[in-house]
Tab-separated table of C-alpha atoms and ligand atoms in Angstrom:
chain	number	residue	atom	x	y	z
A	1	MET	CA	40.504	75.520	16.957
A	2	ASN	CA	38.923	74.407	20.229
A	3	LYS	CA	37.122	71.372	18.795
A	4	LYS	CA	38.582	67.870	18.731
A	5	THR	CA	39.571	66.520	15.333
A	6	VAL	CA	40.160	63.011	13.976
A	7	ARG	CA	43.754	63.388	15.197
A	8	ASP	CA	42.582	63.569	18.809
A	9	ILE	CA	40.810	60.209	18.897
A	10	ASP	CA	41.746	56.585	18.327
A	11	VAL	CA	39.945	55.262	15.261
A	12	ARG	CA	41.837	52.021	14.588
A	13	GLY	CA	39.439	49.137	14.000
A	14	LYS	CA	36.474	51.374	14.780
A	15	ARG	CA	33.369	52.016	12.715
A	16	VAL	CA	33.630	55.714	11.930
A	17	LEU	CA	30.504	57.463	10.656
A	18	VAL	CA	31.601	60.439	8.557
A	19	ARG	CA	29.328	63.237	7.299
A	20	VAL	CA	30.770	64.657	4.097
A	21	ASP	CA	29.371	67.154	1.592
A	22	PHE	CA	29.203	65.238	-1.702
A	23	ASN	CA	26.465	67.489	-3.083
A	24	VAL	CA	28.185	67.761	-6.484
A	25	PRO	CA	26.744	69.186	-9.727
A	26	LEU	CA	25.675	66.546	-12.299
A	27	ASP	CA	24.778	66.896	-15.985
A	28	ALA	CA	21.718	65.317	-17.673
A	29	GLU	CA	23.540	61.956	-18.036
A	30	ARG	CA	24.522	62.137	-14.349
A	31	ASN	CA	28.201	62.783	-15.033
A	32	ILE	CA	29.858	64.794	-12.274
A	33	THR	CA	30.746	68.175	-13.814
A	34	ASP	CA	32.805	69.399	-10.846
A	35	ASP	CA	34.292	66.980	-8.277
A	36	ARG	CA	35.917	69.559	-5.990
A	37	ARG	CA	33.637	68.726	-3.073
A	38	ILE	CA	34.732	65.081	-3.223
A	39	VAL	CA	38.393	66.063	-3.552
A	40	ALA	CA	38.049	68.408	-0.549
A	41	ALA	CA	37.023	65.469	1.671
A	42	LEU	CA	39.914	63.185	0.594
A	43	PRO	CA	42.422	64.142	3.341
A	44	THR	CA	40.010	62.936	6.048
A	45	ILE	CA	38.958	59.815	4.154
A	46	LYS	CA	42.546	58.810	3.331
A	47	TYR	CA	43.672	59.436	6.900
A	48	LEU	CA	40.907	57.208	8.281
A	49	ILE	CA	41.783	54.441	5.806
A	50	GLU	CA	45.481	54.655	6.752
A	51	GLN	CA	44.569	54.517	10.434
A	52	GLY	CA	42.668	51.259	9.833
A	53	ALA	CA	39.191	52.616	10.518
A	54	LYS	CA	36.034	51.250	8.909
A	55	VAL	CA	34.899	54.322	7.008
A	56	ILE	CA	31.133	54.817	6.669
A	57	LEU	CA	30.401	57.898	4.569
A	58	MET	CA	27.103	59.756	4.395
A	59	SER	CA	26.006	62.798	2.398
A	60	HIS	CA	23.041	64.524	0.845
A	61	LEU	CA	22.658	65.250	-2.861
A	62	GLY	CA	20.139	67.655	-4.402
A	63	ARG	CA	16.615	68.207	-3.163
A	64	PRO	CA	14.691	64.916	-3.322
A	65	LYS	CA	10.882	65.008	-3.106
A	66	HIS	CA	9.149	62.742	-0.593
A	67	ASP	CA	5.920	60.726	-0.754
A	68	ASP	CA	3.372	60.412	2.103
A	69	THR	CA	5.558	57.913	3.946
A	70	GLY	CA	8.390	60.474	4.125
A	71	LYS	CA	10.605	58.568	1.668
A	72	ALA	CA	11.989	59.820	-1.647
A	73	ASP	CA	9.745	59.146	-4.656
A	74	ALA	CA	10.980	56.896	-7.491
A	75	GLU	CA	11.957	59.805	-9.735
A	76	SER	CA	14.025	61.452	-6.986
A	77	VAL	CA	15.806	58.159	-6.275
A	78	LYS	CA	16.801	57.964	-9.941
A	79	LYS	CA	17.893	61.570	-10.032
A	80	TYR	CA	19.655	61.933	-6.688
A	81	ASN	CA	21.173	58.544	-5.794
A	82	LEU	CA	24.870	58.607	-4.924
A	83	ASP	CA	26.023	55.995	-7.497
A	84	PRO	CA	28.096	58.454	-9.591
A	85	VAL	CA	29.721	59.797	-6.421
A	86	ALA	CA	30.792	56.324	-5.246
A	87	LYS	CA	32.326	55.656	-8.659
A	88	ARG	CA	34.281	58.932	-8.691
A	89	LEU	CA	35.425	58.529	-5.086
A	90	SER	CA	36.651	55.020	-5.824
A	91	GLU	CA	38.750	56.387	-8.734
A	92	LEU	CA	40.167	59.136	-6.523
A	93	ILE	CA	41.215	56.888	-3.630
A	94	GLY	CA	42.190	53.945	-5.816
A	95	LYS	CA	40.142	51.413	-3.911
A	96	PRO	CA	36.593	50.042	-4.011
A	97	VAL	CA	33.810	52.085	-2.440
A	98	LYS	CA	30.778	49.998	-1.634
A	99	LYS	CA	27.662	52.033	-2.334
A	100	LEU	CA	24.665	50.867	-0.257
A	101	ASP	CA	21.065	51.232	-1.446
A	102	ASP	CA	19.839	52.793	1.780
A	103	CYS	CA	21.243	54.744	4.719
A	104	ILE	CA	19.408	52.923	7.538
A	105	GLY	CA	17.871	49.481	8.113
A	106	GLU	CA	18.862	45.817	8.438
A	107	GLU	CA	20.610	45.443	5.059
A	108	VAL	CA	22.784	48.464	5.800
A	109	LYS	CA	23.616	47.117	9.266
A	110	LYS	CA	24.665	43.767	7.789
A	111	ALA	CA	26.879	45.424	5.172
A	112	VAL	CA	28.561	47.523	7.862
A	113	GLU	CA	29.121	44.479	10.101
A	114	ALA	CA	30.848	42.747	7.172
A	115	MET	CA	33.421	45.576	6.790
A	116	SER	CA	37.136	45.015	7.363
A	117	ASP	CA	39.528	47.646	8.712
A	118	GLY	CA	40.303	50.216	6.003
A	119	ASP	CA	37.129	49.475	4.021
A	120	VAL	CA	34.943	52.310	2.718
A	121	VAL	CA	31.184	52.262	2.275
A	122	LEU	CA	28.951	55.085	1.095
A	123	LEU	CA	25.413	55.177	2.449
A	124	GLU	CA	22.604	56.271	0.146
A	125	ASN	CA	21.517	59.938	0.125
A	126	VAL	CA	20.383	60.812	3.662
A	127	ARG	CA	17.815	63.253	2.260
A	128	PHE	CA	15.906	60.283	0.813
A	129	TYR	CA	14.255	60.466	4.235
A	130	LYS	CA	12.267	63.524	5.206
A	131	ALA	CA	13.403	62.772	8.767
A	132	GLU	CA	16.937	63.944	7.888
A	133	GLU	CA	16.116	67.636	7.543
A	134	LYS	CA	13.614	67.408	10.393
A	135	ASN	CA	16.482	66.260	12.618
A	136	ASP	CA	14.226	63.428	13.759
A	137	PRO	CA	15.802	61.800	16.853
A	138	GLU	CA	14.734	58.266	15.875
A	139	PHE	CA	16.288	58.644	12.407
A	140	ALA	CA	19.449	60.069	14.009
A	141	ARG	CA	19.538	57.069	16.367
A	142	GLN	CA	19.344	54.667	13.415
A	143	LEU	CA	22.183	56.440	11.609
A	144	ALA	CA	24.244	56.612	14.791
A	145	SER	CA	23.786	52.872	15.428
A	146	LEU	CA	26.011	52.204	12.399
A	147	GLY	CA	29.106	53.827	13.925
A	148	GLU	CA	31.113	54.029	17.122
A	149	VAL	CA	32.412	57.554	16.549
A	150	TYR	CA	31.201	60.434	14.387
A	151	VAL	CA	33.265	62.759	12.199
A	152	ASN	CA	31.787	65.893	10.640
A	153	ASP	CA	33.705	67.078	7.580
A	154	ALA	CA	30.737	68.762	5.883
A	155	PHE	CA	31.358	72.442	6.578
A	156	GLY	CA	28.908	73.376	3.794
A	157	THR	CA	25.945	71.959	5.750
A	158	ALA	CA	27.189	72.734	9.276
A	159	HIS	CA	24.808	75.706	9.519
A	160	ARG	CA	21.871	73.276	9.377
A	161	ALA	CA	20.815	71.171	12.359
A	162	HIS	CA	19.903	67.979	10.499
A	163	ALA	CA	20.046	64.364	11.710
A	164	SER	CA	23.338	63.626	9.933
A	165	THR	CA	24.957	66.979	10.782
A	166	GLU	CA	23.793	67.468	14.365
A	167	GLY	CA	21.398	64.769	15.616
A	168	VAL	CA	23.906	61.901	15.487
A	169	ALA	CA	26.412	63.873	17.570
A	170	HIS	CA	23.979	63.764	20.512
A	171	ILE	CA	24.463	59.996	20.492
A	172	LEU	CA	28.021	59.375	19.248
A	173	PRO	CA	31.145	61.292	20.297
A	174	GLY	CA	31.711	63.789	17.462
A	175	VAL	CA	34.917	65.351	16.137
A	176	ALA	CA	35.865	67.511	13.150
A	177	GLY	CA	37.462	66.261	9.941
A	178	PHE	CA	40.373	68.042	8.261
A	179	LEU	CA	38.262	70.126	5.861
A	180	MET	CA	36.065	71.301	8.718
A	181	GLU	CA	39.204	72.099	10.723
A	182	LYS	CA	40.706	74.137	7.861
A	183	GLU	CA	37.512	76.144	7.365
A	184	LEU	CA	37.177	76.899	11.074
A	185	ASP	CA	40.863	77.762	11.437
A	186	TYR	CA	40.860	80.298	8.602
A	187	LEU	CA	37.495	81.908	9.262
A	188	GLY	CA	37.863	81.676	13.041
A	189	LYS	CA	41.323	83.269	13.139
A	190	ALA	CA	40.151	86.146	10.901
A	191	LEU	CA	37.229	86.949	13.179
A	192	GLU	CA	38.850	86.296	16.542
A	193	ASN	CA	42.472	87.288	16.227
A	194	PRO	CA	43.254	88.814	12.803
A	195	ASP	CA	46.622	90.170	11.774
A	196	ARG	CA	46.049	93.871	11.083
A	197	PRO	CA	45.219	95.808	9.053
A	198	PHE	CA	42.118	93.655	8.574
A	199	VAL	CA	40.132	94.591	5.459
A	200	ALA	CA	36.754	93.175	4.438
A	201	VAL	CA	35.372	93.449	0.915
A	202	LEU	CA	31.624	93.054	0.582
A	203	GLY	CA	29.564	92.901	-2.578
A	204	GLY	CA	26.615	90.992	-3.941
A	205	VAL	CA	23.036	92.009	-4.154
A	206	LYS	CA	21.109	92.966	-1.064
A	207	VAL	CA	22.113	94.981	1.976
A	208	SER	CA	19.242	93.375	3.904
A	209	ASP	CA	20.607	89.850	3.138
A	210	LYS	CA	24.072	90.793	4.306
A	211	ILE	CA	23.338	93.297	7.066
A	212	LYS	CA	24.269	90.825	9.812
A	213	VAL	CA	27.589	90.184	8.072
A	214	ILE	CA	28.184	93.942	7.714
A	215	ASP	CA	27.242	94.534	11.323
A	216	ASN	CA	29.486	91.794	12.710
A	217	LEU	CA	32.437	92.757	10.490
A	218	LEU	CA	32.166	96.408	11.573
A	219	ASN	CA	33.067	95.175	15.078
A	220	LYS	CA	36.254	93.579	13.767
A	221	VAL	CA	37.732	95.255	10.689
A	222	ASP	CA	39.889	98.321	10.073
A	223	ALA	CA	38.320	98.987	6.668
A	224	LEU	CA	35.188	97.804	4.868
A	225	LEU	CA	35.112	98.119	1.070
A	226	ILE	CA	31.652	98.001	-0.502
A	227	GLY	CA	30.947	96.896	-4.080
A	228	GLY	CA	28.310	95.057	-6.100
A	229	ALA	CA	24.663	96.065	-6.227
A	230	MET	CA	24.627	96.983	-2.536
A	231	THR	CA	26.683	100.057	-3.480
A	232	TYR	CA	23.588	101.783	-4.820
A	233	THR	CA	21.575	101.201	-1.675
A	234	PHE	CA	24.377	102.897	0.292
A	235	LEU	CA	24.535	105.796	-2.199
A	236	LYS	CA	20.763	106.236	-2.303
A	237	ALA	CA	20.645	106.164	1.493
A	238	GLN	CA	22.996	109.166	1.478
A	239	GLY	CA	20.729	111.042	-0.919
A	240	TYR	CA	22.517	110.505	-4.251
A	241	SER	CA	20.567	109.651	-7.373
A	242	VAL	CA	21.459	106.217	-8.694
A	243	GLY	CA	19.534	106.181	-11.990
A	244	ASN	CA	17.967	102.776	-12.618
A	245	SER	CA	20.444	100.899	-10.391
A	246	MET	CA	19.137	98.190	-8.128
A	247	VAL	CA	18.140	99.581	-4.731
A	248	ASP	CA	17.189	97.366	-1.824
A	249	VAL	CA	14.396	99.432	-0.247
A	250	ASP	CA	14.457	97.362	2.964
A	251	GLY	CA	18.170	98.028	3.180
A	252	LEU	CA	18.130	101.850	3.081
A	253	ALA	CA	17.760	102.374	6.820
A	254	LEU	CA	20.193	99.525	7.489
A	255	ALA	CA	22.781	101.151	5.212
A	256	ASN	CA	22.531	104.392	7.195
A	257	GLN	CA	22.915	102.488	10.459
A	258	ALA	CA	26.029	100.800	9.079
A	259	LEU	CA	27.504	104.151	7.988
A	260	GLN	CA	26.814	105.531	11.462
A	261	LYS	CA	28.334	102.500	13.196
A	262	ALA	CA	31.449	102.707	11.017
A	263	LYS	CA	31.908	106.349	12.012
A	264	GLU	CA	31.478	105.570	15.716
A	265	ARG	CA	33.944	102.705	15.623
A	266	GLY	CA	36.496	104.475	13.441
A	267	VAL	CA	36.165	101.909	10.655
A	268	GLU	CA	36.977	103.254	7.195
A	269	LEU	CA	33.869	102.413	5.143
A	270	MET	CA	34.651	102.903	1.460
A	271	LEU	CA	32.166	103.161	-1.406
A	272	PRO	CA	33.130	102.923	-5.094
A	273	ILE	CA	34.232	106.256	-6.550
A	274	ASP	CA	33.304	105.214	-10.092
A	275	THR	CA	30.782	102.876	-11.656
A	276	VAL	CA	30.275	101.027	-14.937
A	277	ALA	CA	26.801	102.278	-15.849
A	278	VAL	CA	24.642	100.679	-18.528
A	279	GLU	CA	21.555	102.103	-20.229
A	280	LEU	CA	18.894	99.651	-19.075
A	281	PRO	CA	15.409	99.831	-17.578
A	282	ALA	CA	15.209	99.313	-13.808
A	283	ASP	CA	13.148	96.138	-14.273
A	284	PHE	CA	15.475	94.567	-16.876
A	285	ASP	CA	16.152	90.918	-15.959
A	286	ILE	CA	19.972	90.750	-15.831
A	287	PRO	CA	20.330	86.920	-15.757
A	288	SER	CA	18.546	86.693	-19.109
A	289	GLY	CA	21.500	88.568	-20.667
A	290	VAL	CA	22.390	92.230	-21.172
A	291	PRO	CA	22.092	93.034	-24.941
A	292	ALA	CA	25.329	93.246	-26.961
A	293	ASP	CA	24.670	96.766	-28.286
A	294	VAL	CA	23.796	98.407	-24.978
A	295	ASN	CA	25.310	101.850	-24.112
A	296	ILE	CA	28.012	101.614	-21.448
A	297	GLN	CA	29.610	104.591	-19.614
A	298	ILE	CA	32.101	104.873	-16.796
A	299	VAL	CA	30.821	107.596	-14.476
A	300	PRO	CA	31.439	108.892	-10.953
A	301	SER	CA	29.280	106.802	-8.608
A	302	THR	CA	27.607	109.973	-7.336
A	303	ALA	CA	26.540	110.994	-10.869
A	304	ILE	CA	24.864	107.968	-12.464
A	305	PRO	CA	22.757	109.337	-15.356
A	306	ASP	CA	19.004	108.846	-15.534
A	307	GLY	CA	18.120	105.650	-17.392
A	308	TYR	CA	21.448	103.988	-16.463
A	309	ARG	CA	22.158	101.103	-14.092
A	310	GLY	CA	25.410	100.410	-12.245
A	311	LEU	CA	26.614	96.893	-13.043
A	312	ASP	CA	30.243	96.974	-11.877
A	313	ILE	CA	32.763	99.056	-9.938
A	314	GLY	CA	34.895	101.294	-12.181
A	315	PRO	CA	38.678	101.257	-12.854
A	316	GLU	CA	39.519	104.031	-10.335
A	317	THR	CA	37.772	102.061	-7.607
A	318	VAL	CA	39.625	98.888	-8.598
A	319	LYS	CA	42.902	100.809	-8.185
A	320	GLN	CA	41.931	102.322	-4.849
A	321	TYR	CA	40.483	99.097	-3.380
A	322	GLY	CA	43.439	97.151	-4.800
A	323	GLU	CA	45.935	99.297	-2.848
A	324	LYS	CA	43.933	98.834	0.347
A	325	ILE	CA	43.811	95.074	-0.152
A	326	LYS	CA	47.503	94.746	-1.007
A	327	SER	CA	48.555	96.600	2.151
A	328	ALA	CA	46.310	94.496	4.412
A	329	ARG	CA	47.501	91.551	6.507
A	330	THR	CA	44.084	89.874	6.568
A	331	VAL	CA	41.424	90.164	3.857
A	332	VAL	CA	37.979	88.572	3.878
A	333	TRP	CA	35.939	88.916	0.696
A	334	ASN	CA	32.281	88.086	0.186
A	335	GLY	CA	30.110	89.028	-2.780
A	336	PRO	CA	31.095	89.816	-6.393
A	337	MET	CA	31.826	93.470	-7.260
A	338	GLY	CA	29.598	93.408	-10.349
A	339	VAL	CA	27.664	91.183	-12.726
A	340	PHE	CA	30.790	89.033	-13.227
A	341	GLU	CA	28.833	86.391	-15.172
A	342	ASP	CA	29.067	88.813	-18.153
A	343	PRO	CA	32.719	89.516	-19.142
A	344	ARG	CA	31.867	93.189	-19.793
A	345	PHE	CA	31.037	93.595	-16.088
A	346	ALA	CA	33.613	91.207	-14.597
A	347	LYS	CA	36.580	93.605	-14.486
A	348	GLY	CA	35.813	94.842	-10.977
A	349	THR	CA	35.610	91.319	-9.566
A	350	LEU	CA	38.717	90.335	-11.542
A	351	GLY	CA	40.636	93.362	-10.229
A	352	ILE	CA	39.787	92.475	-6.628
A	353	ALA	CA	40.801	88.838	-7.240
A	354	GLN	CA	44.146	90.053	-8.649
A	355	ALA	CA	44.771	92.295	-5.637
A	356	MET	CA	43.922	89.389	-3.310
A	357	ALA	CA	46.430	87.225	-5.210
A	358	GLU	CA	49.142	89.896	-4.766
A	359	CYS	CA	48.383	90.513	-1.093
A	360	GLN	CA	51.081	89.111	1.227
A	361	GLY	CA	48.627	88.675	4.097
A	362	THR	CA	46.041	85.974	4.696
A	363	THR	CA	43.315	86.050	2.055
A	364	ILE	CA	39.915	84.394	2.427
A	365	VAL	CA	36.887	84.195	0.132
A	366	GLY	CA	33.475	83.138	1.464
A	367	GLY	CA	30.077	82.929	-0.251
A	368	GLY	CA	28.667	80.747	-3.008
A	369	ASP	CA	28.813	83.183	-5.941
A	370	SER	CA	32.077	84.732	-4.731
A	371	ALA	CA	33.773	81.330	-4.658
A	372	ALA	CA	32.345	80.552	-8.110
A	373	ALA	CA	33.677	83.901	-9.384
A	374	VAL	CA	37.277	83.339	-8.218
A	375	GLU	CA	37.206	79.786	-9.599
A	376	GLN	CA	35.819	80.984	-12.930
A	377	LEU	CA	38.369	83.795	-13.187
A	378	GLY	CA	41.215	81.383	-12.377
A	379	TYR	CA	42.295	82.883	-9.043
A	380	ALA	CA	41.258	80.190	-6.569
A	381	ASP	CA	44.807	78.781	-6.257
A	382	LYS	CA	46.256	82.204	-5.492
A	383	ILE	CA	43.980	82.835	-2.529
A	384	ASP	CA	44.824	81.247	0.830
A	385	HIS	CA	41.364	79.921	1.538
A	386	VAL	CA	38.277	79.700	-0.660
A	387	SER	CA	35.507	78.445	1.582
A	388	THR	CA	33.586	75.381	0.399
A	389	GLY	CA	30.471	76.526	2.263
A	390	GLY	CA	28.410	79.339	0.747
A	391	GLY	CA	25.635	79.728	3.301
A	392	ALA	CA	27.721	78.294	6.139
A	393	SER	CA	30.559	80.788	5.601
A	394	LEU	CA	28.055	83.677	5.580
A	395	GLU	CA	26.498	82.532	8.851
A	396	PHE	CA	29.985	82.194	10.299
A	397	LEU	CA	30.815	85.772	9.218
A	398	GLU	CA	27.571	86.882	10.881
A	399	GLY	CA	29.104	85.635	14.116
A	400	LYS	CA	26.641	82.756	14.517
A	401	GLU	CA	27.662	79.464	16.049
A	402	LEU	CA	27.038	76.698	13.502
A	403	PRO	CA	24.962	73.853	15.049
A	404	GLY	CA	27.010	71.150	13.302
A	405	VAL	CA	30.152	72.595	14.884
A	406	ALA	CA	28.760	73.496	18.316
A	407	ILE	CA	27.817	69.861	19.024
A	408	LEU	CA	31.353	68.500	18.392
A	409	GLN	CA	33.554	67.662	21.371
A	410	ASP	CA	35.723	70.403	22.839
A	411	LYS	CA	39.460	69.842	23.154
B	1	LIG	P1	27.507	85.351	-2.578
B	1	LIG	O1	26.760	84.145	-3.093
B	1	LIG	O2	28.991	85.226	-2.827
B	1	LIG	O3	27.195	85.663	-1.152
B	1	LIG	P2	25.551	87.180	-3.685
B	1	LIG	O4	24.617	86.042	-3.899
B	1	LIG	O5	25.211	88.156	-2.623
B	1	LIG	O6	27.046	86.624	-3.462
B	1	LIG	O7	25.686	88.036	-5.036
B	1	LIG	C1	26.057	87.497	-6.280
B	1	LIG	C2	25.313	88.110	-7.430
B	1	LIG	O8	25.350	89.527	-7.374
B	1	LIG	C3	25.904	87.746	-8.763
B	1	LIG	O9	24.992	86.915	-9.460
B	1	LIG	C4	26.091	89.100	-9.475
B	1	LIG	O10	25.687	89.087	-10.842
B	1	LIG	C5	25.195	90.012	-8.689
B	1	LIG	N1	25.597	91.428	-8.773
B	1	LIG	C6	26.773	91.961	-8.419
B	1	LIG	N2	26.797	93.291	-8.685
B	1	LIG	C7	25.598	93.597	-9.240
B	1	LIG	C8	25.007	94.813	-9.737
B	1	LIG	N3	25.677	95.965	-9.700
B	1	LIG	N4	23.743	94.752	-10.218
B	1	LIG	C9	23.067	93.586	-10.236
B	1	LIG	N5	23.564	92.416	-9.788
B	1	LIG	C10	24.814	92.416	-9.290
B	2	LIG	MG1	24.725	83.906	-3.776
C-alpha cells in the first residue's frame, strides 16, 4: 500500500485522533448484538496504547435526526449515544475507556488535556452534529484541534467525505490504521496485480446498481461468473424468457454492453446453466417470506416456465462455478447467488462459499449482504478477507478512489 500507516509515524506521548467504525447493531435494550466492528479496530487501538499514545476515538452510530440548530434531538441522543460501545470496548481491551458526552467543545478539550500516555477516550457520536456529514470545515477544525495526528481505521465510511473521515485530514497529518491497511492491501492487490487466473463472482439484485463494478472488473478478470437476480436481466437481454423472474429494465442495455465488452476483451462471462424456479407472481414481496407450500422446480436457466421466478442458481451451476473458483488463484465475490435468507434458496450461495473455502488462492468477499451471507453460513473464517465495508468495498471495486483514503499521507 502506498499510504503511510501508524507504523510510519512516531505516536509516543502524542494525542492521536482515530476515526473508527463503531456503527454496531443494538437491540431494543441497547445491547450490542454483534461486536465485530469493535473487534476489527482492536489491533490499531492496542498498538497505540502500547506505543504510549493518548488515544482519542471517534465514530458515528446510526442515523440521528437533527433539530434546527443542527444538533441531534433528545430522542436520537438516547438512541444513538456511544455508551454501550465504550463499555464493550473497555471489556475487550481490559482497561477503562472514558466516554465523553460530546465530540467538540471546552469540556471535551479539558478531558483530552487531562489524559495520560496510554489512556483511551471515546468522543460522543460525531453524527450528533449535522456538520459531520456536511464536511463542514469549522466542525472539522474543532475535531482536529483535539489531536496532533490523525489515524483513519474506518474503511466502512472511507467512501464518504465527512468531517471525521476526510475534513480533519486537511488539518492534521493523516495515516491509515491496521484495519484500513488490511482492506486496502487485499482489495488493492486483487485489482492492481492479481495472481491469475483471477475470477470474479457477482450476484445480488440489480445490474444497474452494479454495472460500474461489472465494467471495472471486466478490465481485470479472466472470468466473470454471474448469479443472483441479475442473472435474469442478462438472460432477458439475450432474448430468453425468464417467467416472472426479477428483471432490471434499466439494466437490459447495460447487460448487453457487458456481454459485448467481455467478448472483446476475451473474458469468459458465465451465466447459470440451471435455476431454482418457484411458482410466484412477479410482484410477490420476497422479504415478507415465500410460502412453505410453494411449487419449486430446478430448470435450465433458458427455460424458466411461465408463472415461475428464479430465486437461486441450480446444482449444475454450483458444480461448474465451484470448479472455476477452485482452480483460480484470486477470487473476488460480491452479491449472494440467491435469496439466501431463506434456507430453501441458500444452496447456491452456500456452494460458492464452500468452493471459496476450498480454493488455494486468495479469496475476498465484498458487499454488505455478501459478507452477512458468509458469516451466517459459517464460512467467514475460511475466506482470506471478508471486507468490513459494504458500500466502501463496492466503490473500491468500481475503481473509485475513496476520499477518506485519498487524503491520507503517501509513503
Ligand atoms: P451486496 O449487499 O452484497 O452488494 P446486494 O444488496 O446486491 O448484495 O444483493 C443482496 C440481495 O439479493 C439479498 O437480499 C438476496 O435475497 C437478493 N437476491 C439474490 N438473488 C435473488 C433472486 N434471484 N431474486 C430476488 N432476490 C435475490
Ligand atoms: Mg446489499
